[in-house]
Amino acid sequence: MLTNVAVLAYEGVAPFELGVLCEAFGLDRTEHGVPRLEFAVCAESRAPIPTSMGFSLMVEEGLERVRDADLVAVPALPRGKAAPEPVLDAIREAYDRGARILSVCSGAFTLGAAGLLDDRECTTHWMYTQELQRRFPRAKVVPEVLYVDTGQVVTSAGTAAGLDACLHIWRQEYGAAVASMVARRAVVPPHRDGGQAQYIARAVPDCDADTLRPLLTWILENLAEEHSVDSLAKRSLMSPRTFARRFRDETGTTPHSWVTAQRVAAAEELLETTEQPVEWIATEVGFGNAAALRHHFQRVRGVSPKQYRRTFCPAPSAATA
């Protein structure tokens, strides 16, 4: 269970990505039912650390603090400058003892320098994926994704995708309800795309167009209804072909895949927060029957609804059997 997080920083650290990690793991949200984590930013020395934005940071904790961490996070750092060897050693030692490692944006280059990307699927900001592959030929770079989770190592794309990866880890460790509260406090949508080793959450562009935002909101409010391309196209006043093309352009996926993902996410939260039987949940989220829910839940989450509920609700009532 995740209880202790250390974030590494050295000269040239990007303040935004560092702030993402502080926001995700460093804030006290116990009043909202979110577990408090031991959290620290760590550096090689206690001298001021120049950031990429022209101001410096004072970091109180040294690299010895990394030894206590369950999760070691690496924010965006300079790609063209060699990482300090003591920082690389701290990352390697954390990995060797079983700590989870997370990189945000160009932090992946630091993981590559530490040897953690060899023969491993990984990602970084889309502008740097070719460079990452060129500099670390043994890495299996996956471009155009939000994050890649290979179990012990999680790499994410730029800026906001780092927060997606953090929420992914919260959900894995503490469940959808806690991850949703963390997201709510950060005023971002909860991204629950994953939960199993080597799962890759494909990048989903922000839906800023007026054409689909009202429709997506309506679908979420009416998941129990039947949704087809024809019915959704009619509601959007488009032909089915135009609707399907625009939906993929604005969400990065098909209507069927998007609706299915939202139904699985809704089922996940109901499994955690209610004691309703699987059949009831299946109907409530629009799968129609328990067999369909089990099929899609197993495919997306890698576990059955019953196993998922047992993980995050250790003592369910007989109604959940």
PDB file of C-alpha atoms in Angstrom:
ATOM      1  CA  MET A   1       0.000   0.000   0.000  1.00  0.00           C
ATOM      2  CA  LEU A   2       1.358   3.415  -0.969  1.00  0.00           C
ATOM      3  CA  THR A   3       2.198   5.468   2.140  1.00  0.00           C
ATOM      4  CA  ASN A   4       5.425   7.334   1.354  1.00  0.00           C
ATOM      5  CA  VAL A   5       6.393   9.449  -1.678  1.00  0.00           C
ATOM      6  CA  ALA A   6       9.711  11.094  -2.543  1.00  0.00           C
ATOM      7  CA  VAL A   7      10.109  13.513  -5.472  1.00  0.00           C
ATOM      8  CA  LEU A   8      13.570  14.115  -6.915  1.00  0.00           C
ATOM      9  CA  ALA A   9      14.786  17.527  -8.001  1.00  0.00           C
ATOM     10  CA  TYR A  10      18.023  18.875  -9.445  1.00  0.00           C
ATOM     11  CA  GLU A  11      19.172  21.844 -11.511  1.00  0.00           C
ATOM     12  CA  GLY A  12      16.740  22.700 -14.303  1.00  0.00           C
ATOM     13  CA  VAL A  13      13.672  21.046 -12.774  1.00  0.00           C
ATOM     14  CA  ALA A  14      10.393  22.238 -14.337  1.00  0.00           C
ATOM     15  CA  PRO A  15       8.208  23.952 -11.701  1.00  0.00           C
ATOM     16  CA  PHE A  16       4.883  22.943 -13.252  1.00  0.00           C
ATOM     17  CA  GLU A  17       5.578  19.205 -13.327  1.00  0.00           C
ATOM     18  CA  LEU A  18       7.099  19.421  -9.846  1.00  0.00           C
ATOM     19  CA  GLY A  19       3.922  21.183  -8.734  1.00  0.00           C
ATOM     20  CA  VAL A  20       1.777  18.428 -10.283  1.00  0.00           C
ATOM     21  CA  LEU A  21       3.496  15.839  -8.078  1.00  0.00           C
ATOM     22  CA  CYS A  22       3.165  18.055  -4.999  1.00  0.00           C
ATOM     23  CA  GLU A  23      -0.538  18.602  -5.743  1.00  0.00           C
ATOM     24  CA  ALA A  24      -1.186  14.911  -6.369  1.00  0.00           C
ATOM     25  CA  PHE A  25       0.644  13.398  -3.421  1.00  0.00           C
ATOM     26  CA  GLY A  26       1.671  16.150  -0.997  1.00  0.00           C
ATOM     27  CA  LEU A  27      -1.595  17.797   0.057  1.00  0.00           C
ATOM     28  CA  ASP A  28      -3.480  16.817   3.201  1.00  0.00           C
ATOM     29  CA  ARG A  29      -6.949  15.712   2.104  1.00  0.00           C
ATOM     30  CA  THR A  30      -7.842  13.658   5.165  1.00  0.00           C
ATOM     31  CA  GLU A  31     -10.923  15.822   5.785  1.00  0.00           C
ATOM     32  CA  HIS A  32     -12.288  14.369   2.534  1.00  0.00           C
ATOM     33  CA  GLY A  33     -11.419  10.786   3.379  1.00  0.00           C
ATOM     34  CA  VAL A  34      -8.156  10.646   1.402  1.00  0.00           C
ATOM     35  CA  PRO A  35      -5.251   8.943   3.198  1.00  0.00           C
ATOM     36  CA  ARG A  36      -2.378  11.243   4.174  1.00  0.00           C
ATOM     37  CA  LEU A  37       0.926  10.250   2.565  1.00  0.00           C
ATOM     38  CA  GLU A  38       4.402  10.923   3.879  1.00  0.00           C
ATOM     39  CA  PHE A  39       5.774  13.287   1.229  1.00  0.00           C
ATOM     40  CA  ALA A  40       9.048  15.071   0.532  1.00  0.00           C
ATOM     41  CA  VAL A  41      10.957  16.751  -2.278  1.00  0.00           C
ATOM     42  CA  CYS A  42      14.557  15.523  -2.186  1.00  0.00           C
ATOM     43  CA  ALA A  43      17.805  16.804  -3.668  1.00  0.00           C
ATOM     44  CA  GLU A  44      21.500  15.976  -3.709  1.00  0.00           C
ATOM     45  CA  SER A  45      22.353  18.989  -1.570  1.00  0.00           C
ATOM     46  CA  ARG A  46      20.565  21.693   0.368  1.00  0.00           C
ATOM     47  CA  ALA A  47      21.931  24.471  -1.849  1.00  0.00           C
ATOM     48  CA  PRO A  48      19.422  26.498  -3.907  1.00  0.00           C
ATOM     49  CA  ILE A  49      18.267  24.572  -7.012  1.00  0.00           C
ATOM     50  CA  PRO A  50      17.807  26.709 -10.156  1.00  0.00           C
ATOM     51  CA  THR A  51      14.591  25.806 -11.978  1.00  0.00           C
ATOM     52  CA  SER A  52      13.858  26.006 -15.698  1.00  0.00           C
ATOM     53  CA  MET A  53      11.883  29.222 -15.110  1.00  0.00           C
ATOM     54  CA  GLY A  54      14.594  31.402 -13.644  1.00  0.00           C
ATOM     55  CA  PHE A  55      13.966  31.072  -9.916  1.00  0.00           C
ATOM     56  CA  SER A  56      15.470  28.724  -7.368  1.00  0.00           C
ATOM     57  CA  LEU A  57      14.114  26.237  -4.849  1.00  0.00           C
ATOM     58  CA  MET A  58      15.268  25.475  -1.337  1.00  0.00           C
ATOM     59  CA  VAL A  59      14.914  21.753  -0.631  1.00  0.00           C
ATOM     60  CA  GLU A  60      15.308  20.532   2.923  1.00  0.00           C
ATOM     61  CA  GLU A  61      15.496  16.768   2.383  1.00  0.00           C
ATOM     62  CA  GLY A  62      18.553  15.001   0.989  1.00  0.00           C
ATOM     63  CA  LEU A  63      18.703  11.856  -1.119  1.00  0.00           C
ATOM     64  CA  GLU A  64      18.784   9.663   1.972  1.00  0.00           C
ATOM     65  CA  ARG A  65      15.053  10.403   2.325  1.00  0.00           C
ATOM     66  CA  VAL A  66      14.443   8.439  -0.901  1.00  0.00           C
ATOM     67  CA  ARG A  67      15.267   5.210   0.951  1.00  0.00           C
ATOM     68  CA  ASP A  68      11.960   5.440   2.847  1.00  0.00           C
ATOM     69  CA  ALA A  69       9.739   5.951  -0.202  1.00  0.00           C
ATOM     70  CA  ASP A  70       7.274   3.469  -1.694  1.00  0.00           C
ATOM     71  CA  LEU A  71       6.999   5.732  -4.748  1.00  0.00           C
ATOM     72  CA  VAL A  72       9.881   7.757  -6.192  1.00  0.00           C
ATOM     73  CA  ALA A  73       8.702  10.410  -8.647  1.00  0.00           C
ATOM     74  CA  VAL A  74      10.831  12.246 -11.213  1.00  0.00           C
ATOM     75  CA  PRO A  75       9.387  15.488 -12.641  1.00  0.00           C
ATOM     76  CA  ALA A  76      10.375  17.081 -15.958  1.00  0.00           C
ATOM     77  CA  LEU A  77      14.120  17.661 -15.982  1.00  0.00           C
ATOM     78  CA  PRO A  78      16.694  18.852 -18.555  1.00  0.00           C
ATOM     79  CA  ARG A  79      17.108  16.427 -21.455  1.00  0.00           C
ATOM     80  CA  GLY A  80      20.421  17.827 -22.647  1.00  0.00           C
ATOM     81  CA  LYS A  81      22.263  17.733 -19.330  1.00  0.00           C
ATOM     82  CA  ALA A  82      23.496  14.601 -17.622  1.00  0.00           C
ATOM     83  CA  ALA A  83      21.624  13.769 -14.435  1.00  0.00           C
ATOM     84  CA  PRO A  84      23.803  13.822 -11.310  1.00  0.00           C
ATOM     85  CA  GLU A  85      25.147  10.352 -10.633  1.00  0.00           C
ATOM     86  CA  PRO A  86      23.957  10.381  -6.989  1.00  0.00           C
ATOM     87  CA  VAL A  87      20.393  10.987  -8.259  1.00  0.00           C
ATOM     88  CA  LEU A  88      20.682   8.081 -10.704  1.00  0.00           C
ATOM     89  CA  ASP A  89      22.053   5.884  -7.921  1.00  0.00           C
ATOM     90  CA  ALA A  90      19.101   6.819  -5.688  1.00  0.00           C
ATOM     91  CA  ILE A  91      16.670   5.834  -8.465  1.00  0.00           C
ATOM     92  CA  ARG A  92      18.442   2.524  -9.101  1.00  0.00           C
ATOM     93  CA  GLU A  93      18.561   1.676  -5.408  1.00  0.00           C
ATOM     94  CA  ALA A  94      14.857   2.477  -5.004  1.00  0.00           C
ATOM     95  CA  TYR A  95      14.003   0.267  -7.973  1.00  0.00           C
ATOM     96  CA  ASP A  96      16.195  -2.583  -6.736  1.00  0.00           C
ATOM     97  CA  ARG A  97      14.456  -2.647  -3.357  1.00  0.00           C
ATOM     98  CA  GLY A  98      11.022  -2.728  -5.029  1.00  0.00           C
ATOM     99  CA  ALA A  99       9.867   0.893  -4.860  1.00  0.00           C
ATOM    100  CA  ARG A 100       7.619   2.091  -7.660  1.00  0.00           C
ATOM    101  CA  ILE A 101       9.117   4.707 -10.005  1.00  0.00           C
ATOM    102  CA  LEU A 102       7.092   7.422 -11.776  1.00  0.00           C
ATOM    103  CA  SER A 103       8.348   9.926 -14.342  1.00  0.00           C
ATOM    104  CA  VAL A 104       6.523  12.966 -15.668  1.00  0.00           C
ATOM    105  CA  CYS A 105       7.270  14.385 -19.120  1.00  0.00           C
ATOM    106  CA  SER A 106      11.039  14.558 -19.773  1.00  0.00           C
ATOM    107  CA  GLY A 107      11.713  12.861 -16.453  1.00  0.00           C
ATOM    108  CA  ALA A 108      11.701   9.716 -18.605  1.00  0.00           C
ATOM    109  CA  PHE A 109      15.183  10.684 -19.834  1.00  0.00           C
ATOM    110  CA  THR A 110      16.437  10.481 -16.265  1.00  0.00           C
ATOM    111  CA  LEU A 111      14.931   7.007 -15.938  1.00  0.00           C
ATOM    112  CA  GLY A 112      16.614   6.083 -19.206  1.00  0.00           C
ATOM    113  CA  ALA A 113      19.972   7.281 -17.881  1.00  0.00           C
ATOM    114  CA  ALA A 114      19.400   5.127 -14.803  1.00  0.00           C
ATOM    115  CA  GLY A 115      18.841   2.085 -17.044  1.00  0.00           C
ATOM    116  CA  LEU A 116      15.199   1.582 -16.114  1.00  0.00           C
ATOM    117  CA  LEU A 117      13.806   1.865 -19.650  1.00  0.00           C
ATOM    118  CA  ASP A 118      15.761  -1.021 -21.168  1.00  0.00           C
ATOM    119  CA  ASP A 119      13.351  -3.506 -22.787  1.00  0.00           C
ATOM    120  CA  ARG A 120      10.432  -1.623 -21.221  1.00  0.00           C
ATOM    121  CA  GLU A 121       7.439   0.151 -22.771  1.00  0.00           C
ATOM    122  CA  CYS A 122       7.528   3.842 -21.856  1.00  0.00           C
ATOM    123  CA  THR A 123       6.508   7.304 -23.015  1.00  0.00           C
ATOM    124  CA  THR A 124       7.267  10.987 -22.637  1.00  0.00           C
ATOM    125  CA  HIS A 125       6.002  14.272 -24.094  1.00  0.00           C
ATOM    126  CA  TRP A 126       5.063  13.729 -27.739  1.00  0.00           C
ATOM    127  CA  MET A 127       7.724  16.248 -28.852  1.00  0.00           C
ATOM    128  CA  TYR A 128      10.472  14.125 -27.290  1.00  0.00           C
ATOM    129  CA  THR A 129       9.447  10.542 -28.082  1.00  0.00           C
ATOM    130  CA  GLN A 130      11.753  10.197 -31.093  1.00  0.00           C
ATOM    131  CA  GLU A 131      14.649  11.644 -29.123  1.00  0.00           C
ATOM    132  CA  LEU A 132      13.949   9.270 -26.239  1.00  0.00           C
ATOM    133  CA  GLN A 133      14.010   6.297 -28.634  1.00  0.00           C
ATOM    134  CA  ARG A 134      17.206   7.513 -30.293  1.00  0.00           C
ATOM    135  CA  ARG A 135      19.065   8.053 -27.035  1.00  0.00           C
ATOM    136  CA  PHE A 136      17.849   4.841 -25.412  1.00  0.00           C
ATOM    137  CA  PRO A 137      17.534   2.314 -28.263  1.00  0.00           C
ATOM    138  CA  ARG A 138      16.578  -0.555 -25.948  1.00  0.00           C
ATOM    139  CA  ALA A 139      13.544   1.360 -24.692  1.00  0.00           C
ATOM    140  CA  LYS A 140      10.165   0.494 -26.240  1.00  0.00           C
ATOM    141  CA  VAL A 141       8.860   4.022 -26.659  1.00  0.00           C
ATOM    142  CA  VAL A 142       5.097   4.306 -27.148  1.00  0.00           C
ATOM    143  CA  PRO A 143       4.228   7.718 -28.653  1.00  0.00           C
ATOM    144  CA  GLU A 144       0.907   9.555 -28.338  1.00  0.00           C
ATOM    145  CA  VAL A 145      -0.261   8.068 -25.073  1.00  0.00           C
ATOM    146  CA  LEU A 146      -1.026   9.655 -21.727  1.00  0.00           C
ATOM    147  CA  TYR A 147       1.006   7.197 -19.691  1.00  0.00           C
ATOM    148  CA  VAL A 148       2.415   3.689 -19.713  1.00  0.00           C
ATOM    149  CA  ASP A 149       2.208   1.476 -16.638  1.00  0.00           C
ATOM    150  CA  THR A 150       4.485  -1.582 -16.698  1.00  0.00           C
ATOM    151  CA  GLY A 151       3.954  -2.373 -13.028  1.00  0.00           C
ATOM    152  CA  GLN A 152       6.943  -1.053 -11.109  1.00  0.00           C
ATOM    153  CA  VAL A 153       7.678   1.768 -13.566  1.00  0.00           C
ATOM    154  CA  VAL A 154       5.124   4.334 -14.768  1.00  0.00           C
ATOM    155  CA  THR A 155       6.075   6.924 -17.387  1.00  0.00           C
ATOM    156  CA  SER A 156       3.796   9.755 -18.464  1.00  0.00           C
ATOM    157  CA  ALA A 157       3.586  12.335 -21.191  1.00  0.00           C
ATOM    158  CA  GLY A 158       3.818  16.077 -20.655  1.00  0.00           C
ATOM    159  CA  THR A 159       2.244  18.371 -18.077  1.00  0.00           C
ATOM    160  CA  ALA A 160      -1.386  17.367 -17.449  1.00  0.00           C
ATOM    161  CA  ALA A 161      -0.730  13.741 -18.441  1.00  0.00           C
ATOM    162  CA  GLY A 162       1.471  13.533 -15.372  1.00  0.00           C
ATOM    163  CA  LEU A 163      -1.581  14.224 -13.238  1.00  0.00           C
ATOM    164  CA  ASP A 164      -3.453  11.479 -15.115  1.00  0.00           C
ATOM    165  CA  ALA A 165      -0.684   9.060 -14.153  1.00  0.00           C
ATOM    166  CA  CYS A 166      -0.824  10.206 -10.524  1.00  0.00           C
ATOM    167  CA  LEU A 167      -4.588   9.659 -10.416  1.00  0.00           C
ATOM    168  CA  HIS A 168      -4.047   6.252 -12.000  1.00  0.00           C
ATOM    169  CA  ILE A 169      -1.717   5.335  -9.131  1.00  0.00           C
ATOM    170  CA  TRP A 170      -4.162   6.669  -6.522  1.00  0.00           C
ATOM    171  CA  ARG A 171      -6.907   4.532  -8.069  1.00  0.00           C
ATOM    172  CA  GLN A 172      -4.750   1.430  -8.113  1.00  0.00           C
ATOM    173  CA  GLU A 173      -3.719   1.890  -4.498  1.00  0.00           C
ATOM    174  CA  TYR A 174      -6.908   3.190  -2.866  1.00  0.00           C
ATOM    175  CA  GLY A 175      -9.737   2.790  -5.376  1.00  0.00           C
ATOM    176  CA  ALA A 176     -11.901   4.964  -7.614  1.00  0.00           C
ATOM    177  CA  ALA A 177     -13.640   6.941  -4.851  1.00  0.00           C
ATOM    178  CA  VAL A 178     -10.355   8.205  -3.387  1.00  0.00           C
ATOM    179  CA  ALA A 179      -8.926   8.949  -6.849  1.00  0.00           C
ATOM    180  CA  SER A 180     -12.100  10.865  -7.717  1.00  0.00           C
ATOM    181  CA  MET A 181     -11.790  12.985  -4.585  1.00  0.00           C
ATOM    182  CA  VAL A 182      -8.149  13.795  -5.377  1.00  0.00           C
ATOM    183  CA  ALA A 183      -9.247  14.796  -8.882  1.00  0.00           C
ATOM    184  CA  ARG A 184     -12.140  16.833  -7.548  1.00  0.00           C
ATOM    185  CA  ARG A 185      -9.851  18.780  -5.229  1.00  0.00           C
ATOM    186  CA  ALA A 186      -7.536  19.452  -8.166  1.00  0.00           C
ATOM    187  CA  VAL A 187     -10.554  20.480 -10.296  1.00  0.00           C
ATOM    188  CA  VAL A 188      -9.748  17.991 -13.044  1.00  0.00           C
ATOM    189  CA  PRO A 189     -11.704  15.020 -14.407  1.00  0.00           C
ATOM    190  CA  PRO A 190     -10.699  11.665 -12.895  1.00  0.00           C
ATOM    191  CA  HIS A 191      -8.901   9.573 -15.522  1.00  0.00           C
ATOM    192  CA  ARG A 192      -9.516   5.931 -14.669  1.00  0.00           C
ATOM    193  CA  ASP A 193      -8.005   4.374 -17.757  1.00  0.00           C
ATOM    194  CA  GLY A 194      -6.092   1.369 -16.539  1.00  0.00           C
ATOM    195  CA  GLY A 195      -5.354  -0.593 -13.434  1.00  0.00           C
ATOM    196  CA  GLN A 196      -3.305  -3.516 -14.691  1.00  0.00           C
ATOM    197  CA  ALA A 197       0.376  -4.106 -15.484  1.00  0.00           C
ATOM    198  CA  GLN A 198       1.467  -2.897 -18.904  1.00  0.00           C
ATOM    199  CA  TYR A 199      -1.834  -1.098 -19.463  1.00  0.00           C
ATOM    200  CA  ILE A 200      -1.460   1.866 -21.868  1.00  0.00           C
ATOM    201  CA  ALA A 201      -3.984   4.676 -21.613  1.00  0.00           C
ATOM    202  CA  ARG A 202      -4.314   6.176 -25.065  1.00  0.00           C
ATOM    203  CA  ALA A 203      -4.195   9.928 -25.280  1.00  0.00           C
ATOM    204  CA  VAL A 204      -7.656  11.491 -25.375  1.00  0.00           C
ATOM    205  CA  PRO A 205      -7.663  15.094 -26.646  1.00  0.00           C
ATOM    206  CA  ASP A 206      -9.553  17.652 -24.607  1.00  0.00           C
ATOM    207  CA  CYS A 207     -13.092  17.992 -25.899  1.00  0.00           C
ATOM    208  CA  ASP A 208     -13.300  21.768 -26.256  1.00  0.00           C
ATOM    209  CA  ALA A 209     -15.721  21.816 -29.183  1.00  0.00           C
ATOM    210  CA  ASP A 210     -19.300  22.790 -28.476  1.00  0.00           C
ATOM    211  CA  THR A 211     -20.498  20.003 -30.773  1.00  0.00           C
ATOM    212  CA  LEU A 212     -19.813  17.100 -28.409  1.00  0.00           C
ATOM    213  CA  ARG A 213     -19.450  18.442 -24.888  1.00  0.00           C
ATOM    214  CA  PRO A 214     -23.236  18.656 -24.239  1.00  0.00           C
ATOM    215  CA  LEU A 215     -23.730  15.196 -25.718  1.00  0.00           C
ATOM    216  CA  LEU A 216     -20.982  13.605 -23.604  1.00  0.00           C
ATOM    217  CA  THR A 217     -22.462  15.158 -20.487  1.00  0.00           C
ATOM    218  CA  TRP A 218     -25.906  13.829 -21.416  1.00  0.00           C
ATOM    219  CA  ILE A 219     -24.527  10.322 -22.012  1.00  0.00           C
ATOM    220  CA  LEU A 220     -22.879  10.306 -18.573  1.00  0.00           C
ATOM    221  CA  GLU A 221     -26.187  11.325 -17.020  1.00  0.00           C
ATOM    222  CA  ASN A 222     -28.049   8.593 -18.936  1.00  0.00           C
ATOM    223  CA  LEU A 223     -25.693   5.614 -19.032  1.00  0.00           C
ATOM    224  CA  ALA A 224     -28.540   3.168 -18.405  1.00  0.00           C
ATOM    225  CA  GLU A 225     -30.077   4.011 -21.779  1.00  0.00           C
ATOM    226  CA  GLU A 226     -29.090   2.240 -25.000  1.00  0.00           C
ATOM    227  CA  HIS A 227     -26.642   4.301 -27.065  1.00  0.00           C
ATOM    228  CA  SER A 228     -25.823   3.576 -30.692  1.00  0.00           C
ATOM    229  CA  VAL A 229     -24.087   5.610 -33.386  1.00  0.00           C
ATOM    230  CA  ASP A 230     -27.448   6.144 -35.081  1.00  0.00           C
ATOM    231  CA  SER A 231     -29.237   7.337 -31.937  1.00  0.00           C
ATOM    232  CA  LEU A 232     -26.378   9.595 -30.851  1.00  0.00           C
ATOM    233  CA  ALA A 233     -25.980  10.999 -34.361  1.00  0.00           C
ATOM    234  CA  LYS A 234     -29.689  11.791 -34.453  1.00  0.00           C
ATOM    235  CA  ARG A 235     -29.447  13.561 -31.106  1.00  0.00           C
ATOM    236  CA  SER A 236     -26.489  15.576 -32.446  1.00  0.00           C
ATOM    237  CA  LEU A 237     -28.311  16.430 -35.676  1.00  0.00           C
ATOM    238  CA  MET A 238     -25.643  14.764 -37.826  1.00  0.00           C
ATOM    239  CA  SER A 239     -25.481  11.860 -40.216  1.00  0.00           C
ATOM    240  CA  PRO A 240     -24.082   8.678 -38.624  1.00  0.00           C
ATOM    241  CA  ARG A 241     -20.924   8.874 -40.753  1.00  0.00           C
ATOM    242  CA  THR A 242     -20.235  12.510 -39.905  1.00  0.00           C
ATOM    243  CA  PHE A 243     -20.975  11.884 -36.236  1.00  0.00           C
ATOM    244  CA  ALA A 244     -18.650   8.868 -36.018  1.00  0.00           C
ATOM    245  CA  ARG A 245     -15.822  10.801 -37.688  1.00  0.00           C
ATOM    246  CA  ARG A 246     -16.256  13.867 -35.489  1.00  0.00           C
ATOM    247  CA  PHE A 247     -16.515  11.758 -32.338  1.00  0.00           C
ATOM    248  CA  ARG A 248     -13.189  10.085 -33.068  1.00  0.00           C
ATOM    249  CA  ASP A 249     -11.591  13.424 -33.951  1.00  0.00           C
ATOM    250  CA  GLU A 250     -12.680  15.013 -30.677  1.00  0.00           C
ATOM    251  CA  THR A 251     -12.298  12.121 -28.239  1.00  0.00           C
ATOM    252  CA  GLY A 252      -9.679   9.919 -29.866  1.00  0.00           C
ATOM    253  CA  THR A 253     -11.901   6.833 -29.777  1.00  0.00           C
ATOM    254  CA  THR A 254     -15.166   5.403 -31.085  1.00  0.00           C
ATOM    255  CA  PRO A 255     -18.586   6.073 -29.533  1.00  0.00           C
ATOM    256  CA  HIS A 256     -18.887   2.416 -28.474  1.00  0.00           C
ATOM    257  CA  SER A 257     -15.467   2.356 -26.802  1.00  0.00           C
ATOM    258  CA  TRP A 258     -16.084   5.668 -25.035  1.00  0.00           C
ATOM    259  CA  VAL A 259     -19.490   4.659 -23.687  1.00  0.00           C
ATOM    260  CA  THR A 260     -18.169   1.268 -22.580  1.00  0.00           C
ATOM    261  CA  ALA A 261     -15.282   2.908 -20.717  1.00  0.00           C
ATOM    262  CA  GLN A 262     -17.680   5.258 -18.911  1.00  0.00           C
ATOM    263  CA  ARG A 263     -19.940   2.351 -17.955  1.00  0.00           C
ATOM    264  CA  VAL A 264     -17.005   0.395 -16.539  1.00  0.00           C
ATOM    265  CA  ALA A 265     -15.873   3.461 -14.576  1.00  0.00           C
ATOM    266  CA  ALA A 266     -19.376   3.972 -13.173  1.00  0.00           C
ATOM    267  CA  ALA A 267     -19.605   0.281 -12.257  1.00  0.00           C
ATOM    268  CA  GLU A 268     -16.252   0.510 -10.540  1.00  0.00           C
ATOM    269  CA  GLU A 269     -17.411   3.327  -8.293  1.00  0.00           C
ATOM    270  CA  LEU A 270     -20.697   1.576  -7.472  1.00  0.00           C
ATOM    271  CA  LEU A 271     -18.794  -1.582  -6.556  1.00  0.00           C
ATOM    272  CA  GLU A 272     -16.786   0.469  -4.070  1.00  0.00           C
ATOM    273  CA  THR A 273     -19.467   2.688  -2.627  1.00  0.00           C
ATOM    274  CA  THR A 274     -22.558   0.465  -2.540  1.00  0.00           C
ATOM    275  CA  GLU A 275     -23.450  -3.086  -1.544  1.00  0.00           C
ATOM    276  CA  GLN A 276     -25.776  -3.568  -4.499  1.00  0.00           C
ATOM    277  CA  PRO A 277     -25.446  -6.906  -6.365  1.00  0.00           C
ATOM    278  CA  VAL A 278     -23.604  -7.055  -9.653  1.00  0.00           C
ATOM    279  CA  GLU A 279     -26.850  -7.593 -11.599  1.00  0.00           C
ATOM    280  CA  TRP A 280     -28.278  -4.321 -10.250  1.00  0.00           C
ATOM    281  CA  ILE A 281     -25.075  -2.428 -11.033  1.00  0.00           C
ATOM    282  CA  ALA A 282     -25.022  -3.852 -14.559  1.00  0.00           C
ATOM    283  CA  THR A 283     -28.504  -2.509 -15.220  1.00  0.00           C
ATOM    284  CA  GLU A 284     -27.762   0.827 -13.555  1.00  0.00           C
ATOM    285  CA  VAL A 285     -24.745   1.571 -15.764  1.00  0.00           C
ATOM    286  CA  GLY A 286     -26.270   0.285 -18.989  1.00  0.00           C
ATOM    287  CA  PHE A 287     -24.718  -3.143 -19.526  1.00  0.00           C
ATOM    288  CA  GLY A 288     -28.102  -4.797 -19.121  1.00  0.00           C
ATOM    289  CA  ASN A 289     -26.997  -7.959 -17.359  1.00  0.00           C
ATOM    290  CA  ALA A 290     -24.252  -9.232 -15.072  1.00  0.00           C
ATOM    291  CA  ALA A 291     -22.617 -11.366 -17.780  1.00  0.00           C
ATOM    292  CA  ALA A 292     -22.027  -8.324 -19.990  1.00  0.00           C
ATOM    293  CA  LEU A 293     -20.652  -6.325 -17.059  1.00  0.00           C
ATOM    294  CA  ARG A 294     -18.291  -9.142 -16.091  1.00  0.00           C
ATOM    295  CA  HIS A 295     -17.062  -9.454 -19.675  1.00  0.00           C
ATOM    296  CA  HIS A 296     -16.267  -5.761 -20.137  1.00  0.00           C
ATOM    297  CA  PHE A 297     -14.967  -5.265 -16.593  1.00  0.00           C
ATOM    298  CA  GLN A 298     -12.567  -8.215 -16.932  1.00  0.00           C
ATOM    299  CA  ARG A 299     -11.376  -6.995 -20.314  1.00  0.00           C
ATOM    300  CA  VAL A 300     -10.748  -3.415 -19.197  1.00  0.00           C
ATOM    301  CA  ARG A 301      -9.648  -3.875 -15.570  1.00  0.00           C
ATOM    302  CA  GLY A 302      -8.095  -7.317 -15.722  1.00  0.00           C
ATOM    303  CA  VAL A 303     -10.154  -8.598 -12.769  1.00  0.00           C
ATOM    304  CA  SER A 304     -13.773  -9.584 -12.219  1.00  0.00           C
ATOM    305  CA  PRO A 305     -16.223  -7.181 -10.513  1.00  0.00           C
ATOM    306  CA  LYS A 306     -16.279  -9.477  -7.481  1.00  0.00           C
ATOM    307  CA  GLN A 307     -12.472  -9.497  -7.230  1.00  0.00           C
ATOM    308  CA  TYR A 308     -12.379  -5.726  -7.614  1.00  0.00           C
ATOM    309  CA  ARG A 309     -14.952  -5.232  -4.867  1.00  0.00           C
ATOM    310  CA  ARG A 310     -13.079  -7.607  -2.571  1.00  0.00           C
ATOM    311  CA  THR A 311      -9.871  -5.584  -3.101  1.00  0.00           C
ATOM    312  CA  PHE A 312     -11.352  -2.221  -2.198  1.00  0.00           C
ATOM    313  CA  CYS A 313     -14.184  -3.335   0.083  1.00  0.00           C
ATOM    314  CA  PRO A 314     -12.675  -6.181   2.153  1.00  0.00           C
ATOM    315  CA  ALA A 315     -15.875  -6.943   4.093  1.00  0.00           C
ATOM    316  CA  PRO A 316     -18.843  -6.745   1.699  1.00  0.00           C
ATOM    317  CA  SER A 317     -22.266  -7.920   2.692  1.00  0.00           C
ATOM    318  CA  ALA A 318     -23.886 -11.057   1.349  1.00  0.00           C
ATOM    319  CA  ALA A 319     -25.658  -8.929  -1.274  1.00  0.00           C
ATOM    320  CA  THR A 320     -22.400  -8.618  -3.241  1.00  0.00           C
ATOM    321  CA  ALA A 321     -21.841 -12.317  -3.745  1.00  0.00           C
TER     322      ALA A 321
END
